[in-house]
Coordinates of C-alpha atoms in Angstrom, one line a residue:
X492 CA 97.7 82.1 101.9
X493 CA 97.5 82.1 105.6
X494 CA 96.4 84.5 108.3
X495 CA 99.1 85.9 110.6
X496 CA 98.9 88.4 113.5
X497 CA 100.1 91.9 112.9
X498 CA 101.3 93.6 116.1
X499 CA 101.8 97.1 114.6
X500 CA 99.3 99.8 115.3
X501 CA 98.9 103.4 114.2
X502 CA 99.5 105.7 117.2
X503 CA 97.2 108.7 117.4
X504 CA 98.4 110.3 120.6
X505 CA 98.9 114.1 120.1
X506 CA 102.7 114.7 120.5
X507 CA 104.9 117.8 120.7
X508 CA 107.9 118.5 118.6
X509 CA 110.1 120.7 120.7
X510 CA 113.4 122.7 120.6
X511 CA 115.4 123.2 123.8
X512 CA 118.7 124.9 124.3
X513 CA 121.5 124.6 126.8
X514 CA 123.4 127.8 127.2
X515 CA 126.4 126.4 129.2
X516 CA 127.3 124.1 126.3
X517 CA 125.9 126.2 123.4
X518 CA 123.8 123.3 122.4
X519 CA 120.4 123.1 120.8
X520 CA 118.2 120.0 120.6
X521 CA 115.0 119.0 118.8
X522 CA 112.8 116.0 119.8
X523 CA 109.3 114.6 120.4
X524 CA 107.4 114.5 123.7
X525 CA 103.9 113.0 124.2
X526 CA 101.4 115.0 126.3
X527 CA 101.5 112.5 129.2
X528 CA 105.3 112.3 129.6
X529 CA 107.8 114.3 131.5
X530 CA 110.3 114.4 128.7
X531 CA 110.8 118.2 128.6
X532 CA 110.8 118.3 132.4
X533 CA 113.7 115.8 132.4
X534 CA 115.6 118.1 130.1
X535 CA 114.9 121.1 132.3
X536 CA 116.2 119.3 135.3
X537 CA 119.6 119.1 133.5
X538 CA 119.8 122.7 132.6
X539 CA 118.0 122.8 129.3
X540 CA 115.5 125.6 128.5
X541 CA 112.4 125.2 126.3
X542 CA 112.6 127.4 123.2
X543 CA 109.5 126.5 121.3
X544 CA 107.1 123.5 120.9
X545 CA 104.4 122.6 118.4
X546 CA 101.7 120.0 118.9
X547 CA 101.2 117.5 116.1
X548 CA 98.0 115.4 115.9
X549 CA 99.8 112.0 116.3
X550 CA 103.1 110.5 117.4
X551 CA 103.7 109.3 113.9
X552 CA 103.3 112.9 112.5
X553 CA 105.7 114.2 115.2
X554 CA 108.2 111.4 114.3
X555 CA 108.0 112.3 110.6
X556 CA 108.9 115.9 111.5
X557 CA 111.8 114.8 113.7
X558 CA 113.1 112.5 110.9
X559 CA 112.8 115.2 108.3
X560 CA 114.7 117.8 110.4
X561 CA 117.5 115.3 111.1
X562 CA 117.8 114.3 107.4
X563 CA 118.1 117.9 106.3
X564 CA 120.6 118.8 109.0
X565 CA 122.8 115.8 108.0
X566 CA 122.4 116.8 104.3
X567 CA 123.7 120.3 105.3
X568 CA 126.7 118.7 107.0
X569 CA 125.5 119.3 110.6
X570 CA 126.5 116.5 113.0
X571 CA 125.3 115.8 116.5
X572 CA 126.8 118.0 119.1
X573 CA 126.6 116.1 122.4
X574 CA 128.1 112.7 123.2
X575 CA 125.8 110.0 124.5
X576 CA 127.4 110.0 128.0
X577 CA 126.6 113.7 128.5
X578 CA 122.9 113.0 128.1
X579 CA 121.6 110.3 130.4
X580 CA 118.1 111.4 129.5
X581 CA 118.9 110.3 125.9
X582 CA 118.4 112.2 122.7
X583 CA 122.0 113.1 122.0
X584 CA 121.7 112.4 118.2
X585 CA 119.2 115.3 117.9
X586 CA 121.6 117.9 119.2
X587 CA 123.3 120.7 117.3
X588 CA 126.0 123.3 118.0
X589 CA 124.2 126.7 118.4
X590 CA 127.2 128.4 116.8
X591 CA 126.5 126.4 113.7
X592 CA 122.7 126.3 113.8
X593 CA 120.9 128.9 115.9
X594 CA 117.8 128.1 118.0
X595 CA 115.7 130.2 115.6
X596 CA 117.1 128.3 112.6
X597 CA 116.4 125.0 114.2
X598 CA 112.9 126.0 115.1
X599 CA 112.3 127.2 111.5
X600 CA 113.3 123.8 110.3
X601 CA 110.8 122.2 112.6
X602 CA 108.0 124.5 111.4
X603 CA 108.8 123.8 107.7
X604 CA 108.8 120.0 108.3
X605 CA 105.5 120.3 110.3
X606 CA 103.9 122.2 107.5
X607 CA 104.8 119.5 105.0
X608 CA 103.4 116.8 107.3
X609 CA 100.2 118.8 107.7
X610 CA 99.9 119.1 104.0
X611 CA 99.9 115.3 103.7
X612 CA 97.4 114.8 106.5
X613 CA 94.4 114.8 104.2
X614 CA 95.7 111.8 102.1
X615 CA 94.6 108.2 102.6
X616 CA 95.1 105.1 100.8
X617 CA 92.5 102.6 99.8
X618 CA 93.8 99.1 100.3
X619 CA 92.0 96.0 98.9
X620 CA 93.3 92.5 99.5
X621 CA 92.2 89.0 99.0
X622 CA 92.5 86.5 101.9
X623 CA 92.0 82.8 102.1
X624 CA 91.1 81.3 105.4
X625 CA 89.9 77.7 106.1
X626 CA 88.9 77.3 102.4
X627 CA 86.8 80.5 102.2
X628 CA 87.8 83.6 100.3
X629 CA 87.5 87.0 102.0
X630 CA 87.8 90.4 100.4
X631 CA 89.0 93.0 102.9
X632 CA 89.0 96.7 102.3
X633 CA 90.0 99.8 104.3
X634 CA 92.3 102.7 104.5
X635 CA 96.0 102.7 105.2
X636 CA 98.6 105.4 105.8
X637 CA 99.8 106.5 102.3
X638 CA 103.3 105.8 101.0
X639 CA 105.4 108.9 101.7
X640 CA 108.2 110.2 104.0
X641 CA 107.2 107.8 106.7
X642 CA 107.5 104.6 104.6
X643 CA 109.2 101.9 106.6
X644 CA 108.3 103.1 110.0
X645 CA 106.3 100.6 112.1
X646 CA 103.3 103.0 112.5
X647 CA 102.3 103.0 108.9
X648 CA 102.2 101.3 105.5
X649 CA 100.4 98.2 106.8
X650 CA 99.5 97.3 103.2
X651 CA 103.2 96.7 102.5
X652 CA 103.4 94.5 105.6
X653 CA 100.6 92.3 104.4
X654 CA 102.0 92.1 100.9
X655 CA 105.4 91.1 102.3
X656 CA 103.7 88.2 104.1
X657 CA 102.2 86.9 100.8
X658 CA 98.8 88.5 100.7
X659 CA 97.4 89.7 97.4
X660 CA 97.1 93.5 97.9
X661 CA 96.0 96.4 95.7
X662 CA 96.2 100.0 96.8
X663 CA 96.0 103.7 95.6
X664 CA 96.8 107.0 97.3
X665 CA 94.0 109.6 97.3
X666 CA 92.4 112.2 99.5
X667 CA 90.4 111.1 102.5
X668 CA 87.2 112.2 100.8
X669 CA 88.0 110.2 97.7
X670 CA 88.8 107.2 99.9
X671 CA 85.4 107.3 101.6
X672 CA 83.8 107.5 98.1
X673 CA 85.8 104.5 97.0
X674 CA 84.8 102.4 100.0
X675 CA 81.2 103.5 99.5
X676 CA 81.3 102.2 95.9
X677 CA 82.7 98.9 97.2
X678 CA 79.8 98.5 99.7
X679 CA 77.3 99.2 97.0
X680 CA 78.9 96.5 94.8
X681 CA 78.8 94.0 97.7
X682 CA 75.1 94.6 98.3
X683 CA 74.3 93.8 94.7
X684 CA 76.8 91.0 94.2
X685 CA 75.7 89.0 97.2
X686 CA 79.1 89.3 99.0
X687 CA 78.1 89.0 102.7
X688 CA 79.9 91.1 105.4
X689 CA 81.9 89.0 107.8
X690 CA 82.7 89.6 111.5
X691 CA 85.1 86.6 111.6
X692 CA 88.2 88.6 110.6
X693 CA 87.5 91.6 112.9
X694 CA 89.8 90.6 115.7
X695 CA 92.6 92.4 117.5
X696 CA 95.1 90.3 115.5
X697 CA 94.4 92.3 112.4
X698 CA 95.6 95.9 111.7
X699 CA 92.8 98.1 112.9
X700 CA 93.2 101.0 110.4
X701 CA 92.8 98.6 107.5
X702 CA 89.6 96.9 108.5
X703 CA 86.6 98.8 107.2
X704 CA 84.7 96.1 105.3
X705 CA 85.2 92.4 105.2
X706 CA 83.2 90.3 102.7
X707 CA 82.8 86.5 102.3
X708 CA 83.0 85.8 98.5
X709 CA 80.6 83.1 97.3
X710 CA 81.5 83.2 93.6
X711 CA 84.9 82.9 91.8
X712 CA 87.4 84.8 93.8
X713 CA 89.3 86.2 90.8
X714 CA 86.2 87.5 89.1
X715 CA 84.8 89.1 92.2
X716 CA 88.1 90.7 93.0
X717 CA 88.1 92.2 89.5
X718 CA 84.6 93.5 90.0
X719 CA 85.5 95.0 93.4
X720 CA 88.5 96.8 91.9
X721 CA 86.1 98.4 89.3
X722 CA 83.6 99.3 92.0
X723 CA 85.9 101.4 94.0
X724 CA 86.1 103.8 91.1
X725 CA 89.9 104.4 91.2
X726 CA 92.9 102.7 89.6
X727 CA 94.4 100.3 92.2
X728 CA 98.0 99.2 91.7
X729 CA 99.3 95.9 92.8
X730 CA 101.7 95.9 95.8
X731 CA 104.6 93.4 95.3
X732 CA 103.7 92.8 91.6
X733 CA 106.5 90.2 91.2
X734 CA 104.7 87.7 93.4
X735 CA 102.3 85.2 91.8
X736 CA 98.5 85.6 92.2
X737 CA 97.1 82.9 94.6
X738 CA 93.4 82.4 94.4

């Protein structure tokens, strides 16, 4: 296996999910707007009025809400109202006919989706993977965004990205408290097994949310990986199980 840069990062900027309306065209729109942008102001400049907005803890959470609302609208047969050329500020695909979906209904859909995202906020995923770099074996552990509605978006599921590139990756979804307990168990194992912590792999080229502990393995890699999987105290499943183990 080889090391390769991962450019994707988890975005933690608080972000609004908003609903705006345009009375002249009887159009409603939902969308996302970061705190430091003039997104809503640009809508107002073109005759839109802010109906409601809710602040989510991260841009990824806000995007999950936006995607959920869009998917449910499409499932209900609601299509976009405004053509692209009528919205130079963009966002036409998130528009609806207010005669078909009222502003209150649209806002209710946003709140339902936001509540679902919030309910998932306390879940993490312990990820454990084996890396080979310049003849040395490294065991890297950390937490990743859990598999869920946001799977496939660039802000999450870094474990899948690593597995797709050929790394040997094991993972399990759990609460954030359980994730901390699992990583603590791994650290205790490392202290007794003689696996030394390494700073070599802590570079900006690696996915920041993933790196919590990085150990140089001095014994047989397959044996120490097996011991580490037991030490975390939870059942870890292989990501991309069809690929061959490469020690």
